[in-house]
Amino acid sequence: MKITLQNLTKTFPNRNKKVKKDVVAVHDFSFDIPDGELVGLLGPSGCGKSTTLNMICGLEKPTSGQIFFGEENVTALAPEHRGVGMVFQNYALYPHLTVKQNILFPLQNLKGKDKLSKEEMQKRADDAARLVQIDELMERKPSELSGGQQQRVAIARALVKMPRVLLLDEPLSNLDARLRLQTREEIRKIQRATHITTVFVTHDQEEAMSISDRIVVMKEGVVQQIGKPQEVYDSPVNLFVAKFLGTPPINVFDGRVKNETLYIGEEAVFPAKGIPDQEVYVGIRPEGFLLKEDGALSCNLGGIEVMGRDISIVSTHAHSLSPQIRAIVGTDKAVNPAAPLVRFDIEPDKLFLFHKTTEERIRLDGQV
Ligand code: ADP
Ligand code: MG
């Protein structure tokens, strides 16, 4: 099922009664979510992810704009008639019911032409339980399950109605790190197996990048960029997106373009053909630093961290915006830990310039 979001806007009266101005939770959000894809809605807390999801499922009514499932305009449709499955951060299972009763619950409330026979309900519940691998646990109560198992029950309960659309709001946030990793893989597998169009909300960029066909990066209610995770990482449209994606994060410097050359401090670090003289922000991904004895950029060496797979070189620079710079290099590279300076060339694809006031990307010659 394709989902079309058309100029969706949602405003709330300000919670602070003294402030007259409304809160714009989501501003003019338009996007066609392709049939069968998993889309990750990503952004910091408060940027409007849950509000967007709640409008798709019908729990919130848009202030303006429209929502279509396929060709059907569902904007005014009640949540129970939209055919959506919803999973929240807190699993919200009924504590007094067994796993099986929890999964059956949404089916028992179906009325009229949707009503199912006992056998059909049983089969649907068994299928959903098998899909999320909890078929062994059907007679237990939620309190007898781990967090990961409870979240799987919640997912089974969302799937049992065979929804047209699956909506997940930070479903992994209450799980410990290992379970989070495992459960996100399972969600991906289930989504691939069922082909249900899925919107997955998270503030965790790594989570969104790892499971999404496409990510939507939001800031203060406004969509910043939509694209395949790798495309957005490789070609961020602005400083916010560049900083939000990637661990360790991108390193940002104050820089200056003069006579078609990029300077950080007094050092000419890169050609900047066709770019007018101006001050800029310079973003360099950690993997974009190339160790070189006569490299263009000199940083003050702080320390070396051996990570096993690679080496993290920690350094400082007077024009760096953050106190530490992190460069990731291969374990075959030798760095003298006693040297005061470490010098790098910069890999062209890993270097981004941003306008000093708008923070929009300025493309270097040849960059996409
Ligand atoms: P996210 O899920 O990305 O953390 P939300 O969609 O929950 O963000 O919230 C977006 C903005 O809208 C926030 O500023 C939040 O305080 C505000 N907001 C959300 N729900 C309400 C509400 N019912 N009343 C007033 N303000 C709200
Ligand atoms: Mg939220």
XYZ file of C-alpha atoms and ligand atoms in Angstrom:
396
model
C 0.000 0.000 0.000
C 1.445 3.313 -1.087
C 1.022 6.134 1.432
C 0.809 9.712 0.226
C 1.362 12.565 2.633
C 0.229 15.848 1.085
C 1.272 19.133 2.720
C 0.666 17.754 6.203
C 0.770 20.379 8.935
C -0.081 20.007 12.603
C -0.124 22.811 15.134
C -0.878 22.549 18.845
C -1.836 25.323 21.248
C 1.256 26.133 23.280
C 1.450 24.144 26.524
C 2.873 27.253 28.139
C -0.389 29.226 28.406
C 1.455 32.543 28.591
C 2.831 31.989 25.081
C 0.169 32.826 22.523
C 2.029 31.350 19.583
C 1.030 27.814 18.523
C 3.582 25.021 18.383
C 4.109 23.866 14.815
C 4.798 20.174 15.428
C 4.856 19.274 11.720
C 5.153 21.783 8.892
C 4.113 21.104 5.289
C 5.266 17.496 5.071
C 4.815 15.963 1.601
C 6.097 12.524 0.690
C 5.011 9.446 -1.277
C 5.977 6.374 0.722
C 6.391 3.655 -1.906
C 4.419 0.423 -1.557
C 6.207 -2.214 0.489
C 9.048 -0.013 1.709
C 10.331 0.543 5.205
C 10.760 4.250 5.823
C 12.671 5.532 8.845
C 11.502 8.853 10.324
C 14.558 10.265 12.015
C 15.324 13.333 14.074
C 15.995 14.605 17.591
C 13.370 14.500 20.305
C 10.538 16.962 19.684
C 11.057 17.278 15.904
C 7.573 15.949 15.064
C 8.126 12.239 14.393
C 5.367 10.915 16.662
C 2.950 13.601 15.521
C 3.535 12.555 11.903
C 2.994 8.899 12.777
C -0.118 9.714 14.781
C -1.574 11.562 11.807
C -0.905 8.545 9.562
C -2.671 6.210 11.989
C -5.490 8.643 12.726
C -4.833 9.396 16.401
C -4.175 13.032 15.471
C -6.099 15.039 12.892
C -3.930 17.210 10.622
C -4.449 20.964 10.944
C -4.140 21.017 7.157
C -3.095 18.618 4.420
C -4.228 15.174 3.359
C -3.286 11.525 3.699
C -3.948 8.825 1.107
C -3.576 5.053 1.402
C -3.325 4.029 -2.237
C -6.032 6.097 -3.945
C -8.194 6.317 -0.827
C -8.274 9.595 1.072
C -8.096 8.504 4.730
C -7.638 11.970 6.256
C -11.028 11.923 7.990
C -11.142 8.166 8.632
C -11.113 6.902 12.237
C -8.003 4.897 13.247
C -9.893 1.598 13.517
C -11.019 1.885 9.897
C -7.616 2.644 8.430
C -6.196 -0.857 8.628
C -3.049 0.192 10.460
C -1.004 -1.773 12.975
C 0.708 0.361 15.588
C 3.571 -0.494 17.948
C 4.709 1.919 20.651
C 7.833 2.246 22.776
C 6.092 0.859 25.870
C 4.650 -2.429 24.802
C 1.194 -1.698 26.240
C 0.199 -5.351 26.674
C -2.712 -6.342 28.884
C -0.987 -7.713 31.995
C -3.833 -10.031 33.054
C -4.073 -11.727 29.644
C -1.761 -14.428 28.301
C 0.371 -13.821 25.233
C -2.163 -15.647 23.097
C -5.094 -13.665 24.497
C -3.165 -10.445 23.919
C -2.585 -11.338 20.285
C -6.177 -12.470 19.769
C -7.593 -9.339 21.355
C -7.751 -7.103 18.253
C -9.470 -9.898 16.301
C -12.162 -10.477 18.905
C -13.386 -6.927 18.482
C -13.930 -7.193 14.733
C -17.559 -6.610 13.797
C -19.857 -7.227 10.837
C -18.235 -8.404 7.634
C -14.796 -8.388 9.241
C -15.836 -10.888 11.940
C -13.707 -14.034 11.966
C -14.489 -17.599 13.030
C -12.723 -19.049 16.080
C -10.552 -21.206 13.836
C -9.543 -18.291 11.628
C -8.628 -16.216 14.657
C -6.582 -19.061 16.066
C -4.727 -19.513 12.805
C -3.981 -15.826 12.415
C -2.657 -15.626 15.982
C -0.485 -18.712 15.463
C 0.891 -17.330 12.189
C 1.716 -13.953 13.723
C 3.339 -15.614 16.759
C 5.471 -17.809 14.515
C 6.551 -14.836 12.459
C 7.957 -13.060 15.513
C 9.142 -16.326 17.088
C 7.094 -16.372 20.243
C 4.986 -19.436 19.468
C 6.560 -21.229 22.446
C 5.393 -18.524 24.849
C 1.684 -18.360 24.063
C 0.435 -19.381 27.527
C 2.655 -16.977 29.503
C 1.671 -13.659 31.016
C 3.572 -10.506 29.923
C 5.271 -10.282 33.338
C 6.916 -13.654 32.612
C 8.595 -12.299 29.459
C 11.739 -10.275 28.793
C 11.428 -6.808 27.293
C 12.360 -8.094 23.864
C 9.766 -10.844 24.041
C 7.096 -8.381 25.165
C 7.887 -6.129 22.229
C 7.564 -9.108 19.880
C 4.136 -9.837 21.309
C 3.214 -6.211 20.625
C 4.414 -6.606 17.041
C 2.462 -9.856 16.627
C -0.611 -8.077 17.957
C -0.126 -5.316 15.383
C 0.331 -7.842 12.563
C -2.565 -10.143 13.397
C -5.144 -7.865 11.760
C -3.091 -8.018 8.566
C -2.740 -4.247 8.472
C -2.255 -2.304 5.256
C 0.335 -0.207 7.018
C 2.615 -0.901 9.979
C 3.634 2.019 12.183
C 6.346 1.704 14.827
C 7.133 4.529 17.247
C 10.564 4.051 18.846
C 9.802 0.335 19.325
C 13.298 -0.553 20.493
C 14.004 2.246 22.951
C 13.185 0.187 26.036
C 15.453 -2.715 25.084
C 19.074 -3.181 26.079
C 21.748 -2.714 23.417
C 22.084 -6.348 22.348
C 18.358 -6.982 22.145
C 17.897 -3.745 20.282
C 20.266 -4.916 17.583
C 18.646 -8.331 17.347
C 15.068 -7.046 17.385
C 15.749 -4.468 14.699
C 17.049 -7.222 12.428
C 13.889 -9.191 13.131
C 11.642 -6.248 12.358
C 13.476 -5.902 9.066
C 13.011 -9.601 8.293
C 9.315 -9.535 9.165
C 8.849 -6.454 7.016
C 10.605 -8.113 4.079
C 8.520 -11.267 4.522
C 5.175 -9.463 4.737
C 5.879 -6.507 2.384
C 3.747 -4.296 4.604
C 4.507 -0.630 4.018
C 6.144 0.394 7.273
C 7.030 3.669 8.947
C 9.601 3.329 11.700
C 10.229 6.265 14.036
C 13.520 6.628 15.881
C 15.921 9.301 17.154
C 18.797 6.835 16.689
C 20.490 7.471 13.364
C 22.288 4.145 13.313
C 19.030 2.293 13.853
C 17.294 4.199 11.071
C 20.215 3.835 8.667
C 20.541 0.108 9.247
C 16.979 -0.998 8.567
C 15.383 1.635 6.316
C 14.934 1.585 2.556
C 14.628 5.334 2.845
C 15.092 7.794 5.659
C 13.372 11.086 6.324
C 15.445 13.461 8.453
C 13.348 16.004 10.374
C 14.215 19.092 12.390
C 11.711 21.245 14.280
C 8.754 19.908 12.313
C 10.392 20.443 8.938
C 11.656 17.694 6.650
C 15.322 18.324 5.873
C 16.125 15.495 3.504
C 14.624 12.266 2.166
C 16.662 9.539 0.519
C 18.341 6.172 0.714
C 20.461 6.051 3.894
C 23.762 5.896 2.026
C 22.796 8.750 -0.296
C 21.875 11.011 2.589
C 25.100 10.150 4.408
C 27.202 10.726 1.287
C 25.453 13.899 0.220
C 23.813 15.783 3.111
C 21.887 18.904 2.078
C 22.838 20.932 5.132
C 24.974 21.025 8.263
C 22.194 19.649 10.479
C 21.814 16.477 8.386
C 25.598 16.077 8.107
C 25.932 16.281 11.883
C 22.959 14.049 12.628
C 24.187 11.043 10.606
C 27.328 9.090 11.370
C 29.251 7.704 14.350
C 31.680 9.038 15.291
C 30.072 12.261 14.082
C 31.386 14.474 11.313
C 34.153 16.911 12.375
C 33.260 20.547 11.785
C 35.741 23.413 11.364
C 35.516 27.131 10.752
C 36.965 27.697 7.324
C 37.285 30.317 4.630
C 37.301 30.278 0.849
C 39.744 32.734 -0.690
C 40.870 32.832 -4.323
C 39.194 29.465 -5.015
C 41.097 27.791 -2.209
C 39.698 26.426 1.050
C 41.575 27.454 4.186
C 41.313 26.130 7.717
C 43.294 28.615 9.805
C 46.329 29.585 7.744
C 46.531 26.258 5.924
C 45.266 25.821 2.371
C 43.588 22.427 2.656
C 41.639 21.949 -0.569
C 40.878 23.532 -3.955
C 37.497 25.301 -4.111
C 37.071 25.992 -7.798
C 34.222 28.347 -8.687
C 33.283 29.172 -5.081
C 33.194 32.902 -4.214
C 35.281 34.190 -1.315
C 33.412 33.666 1.968
C 33.531 32.126 5.415
C 32.225 28.547 5.553
C 31.724 25.591 7.821
C 33.894 22.665 6.790
C 32.668 19.153 7.591
C 35.053 16.209 7.364
C 33.864 12.663 8.017
C 36.123 10.663 10.399
C 37.036 8.295 7.548
C 37.929 11.248 5.310
C 41.271 12.023 6.961
C 44.205 10.538 5.055
C 47.354 10.287 7.180
C 50.246 11.876 5.337
C 53.567 13.272 6.514
C 53.191 16.404 4.393
C 49.369 16.481 4.636
C 47.583 19.800 4.142
C 45.852 19.976 7.534
C 47.891 19.831 10.749
C 46.186 18.950 14.015
C 47.558 18.674 17.537
C 47.808 14.997 18.359
C 45.887 14.055 21.496
C 45.994 10.295 21.505
C 45.471 7.084 19.620
C 42.712 4.613 20.367
C 43.042 1.101 19.010
C 39.573 -0.158 18.142
C 40.607 -3.558 16.733
C 39.073 -3.115 13.309
C 40.625 0.332 12.899
C 42.453 3.093 14.738
C 40.904 6.290 16.024
C 43.249 9.272 16.031
C 42.128 11.912 18.498
C 43.408 15.432 17.929
C 42.561 19.103 18.398
C 42.638 22.179 16.203
C 42.148 25.859 17.001
C 39.434 26.121 14.329
C 37.554 22.938 15.184
C 34.027 23.565 16.503
C 34.162 20.588 18.841
C 36.907 20.072 21.434
C 38.058 16.838 19.807
C 38.611 15.711 16.254
C 38.262 12.053 15.496
C 39.924 10.480 12.464
C 39.418 6.792 11.675
C 42.290 5.099 9.834
C 43.268 1.521 9.035
C 45.297 -0.565 11.481
C 48.117 -0.704 8.922
C 48.794 3.007 9.488
C 51.567 3.926 11.909
C 51.279 7.043 14.043
C 54.013 8.132 16.421
C 52.060 8.783 19.632
C 54.790 11.129 20.904
C 54.635 13.453 17.885
C 53.078 16.849 18.644
C 51.363 17.162 15.272
C 49.489 14.821 12.986
C 48.924 15.789 9.350
C 46.181 14.789 6.991
C 45.090 15.164 3.426
C 41.331 15.154 2.982
C 39.413 12.741 0.828
C 37.314 14.752 -1.665
C 34.087 12.738 -1.175
C 34.272 13.114 2.598
C 34.640 16.883 2.675
C 31.580 19.147 2.779
C 31.261 22.909 2.794
C 28.298 24.698 4.339
C 27.121 28.276 4.070
C 27.976 30.183 7.229
C 24.505 31.633 7.843
C 22.012 29.346 6.072
C 24.076 26.209 6.837
C 23.069 24.916 3.398
C 25.559 22.792 1.534
C 27.914 24.461 -0.956
C 28.947 21.839 -3.492
C 32.600 21.594 -4.381
C 33.528 21.079 -8.002
C 32.463 17.587 -9.055
C 30.436 16.784 -5.932
C 26.864 15.454 -6.262
P 9.031 13.573 18.526
O 8.163 12.361 18.440
O 9.871 13.799 17.316
O 9.858 13.604 19.776
P 6.512 14.990 18.791
O 5.828 14.736 17.499
O 6.055 14.195 19.958
O 8.092 14.874 18.606
O 6.339 16.543 19.173
C 6.620 17.592 18.279
C 6.343 18.936 18.959
O 4.966 19.087 19.210
C 7.034 19.097 20.294
O 7.424 20.434 20.428
C 5.939 18.758 21.283
O 6.150 19.390 22.512
C 4.706 19.263 20.577
N 3.495 18.505 20.935
C 3.267 17.202 20.659
N 2.052 16.816 21.099
C 1.486 17.930 21.668
C 0.225 18.217 22.306
N -0.724 17.261 22.427
N 0.011 19.469 22.746
C 0.952 20.428 22.597
N 2.141 20.243 22.025
C 2.425 19.012 21.552
Mg 8.057 10.700 19.766
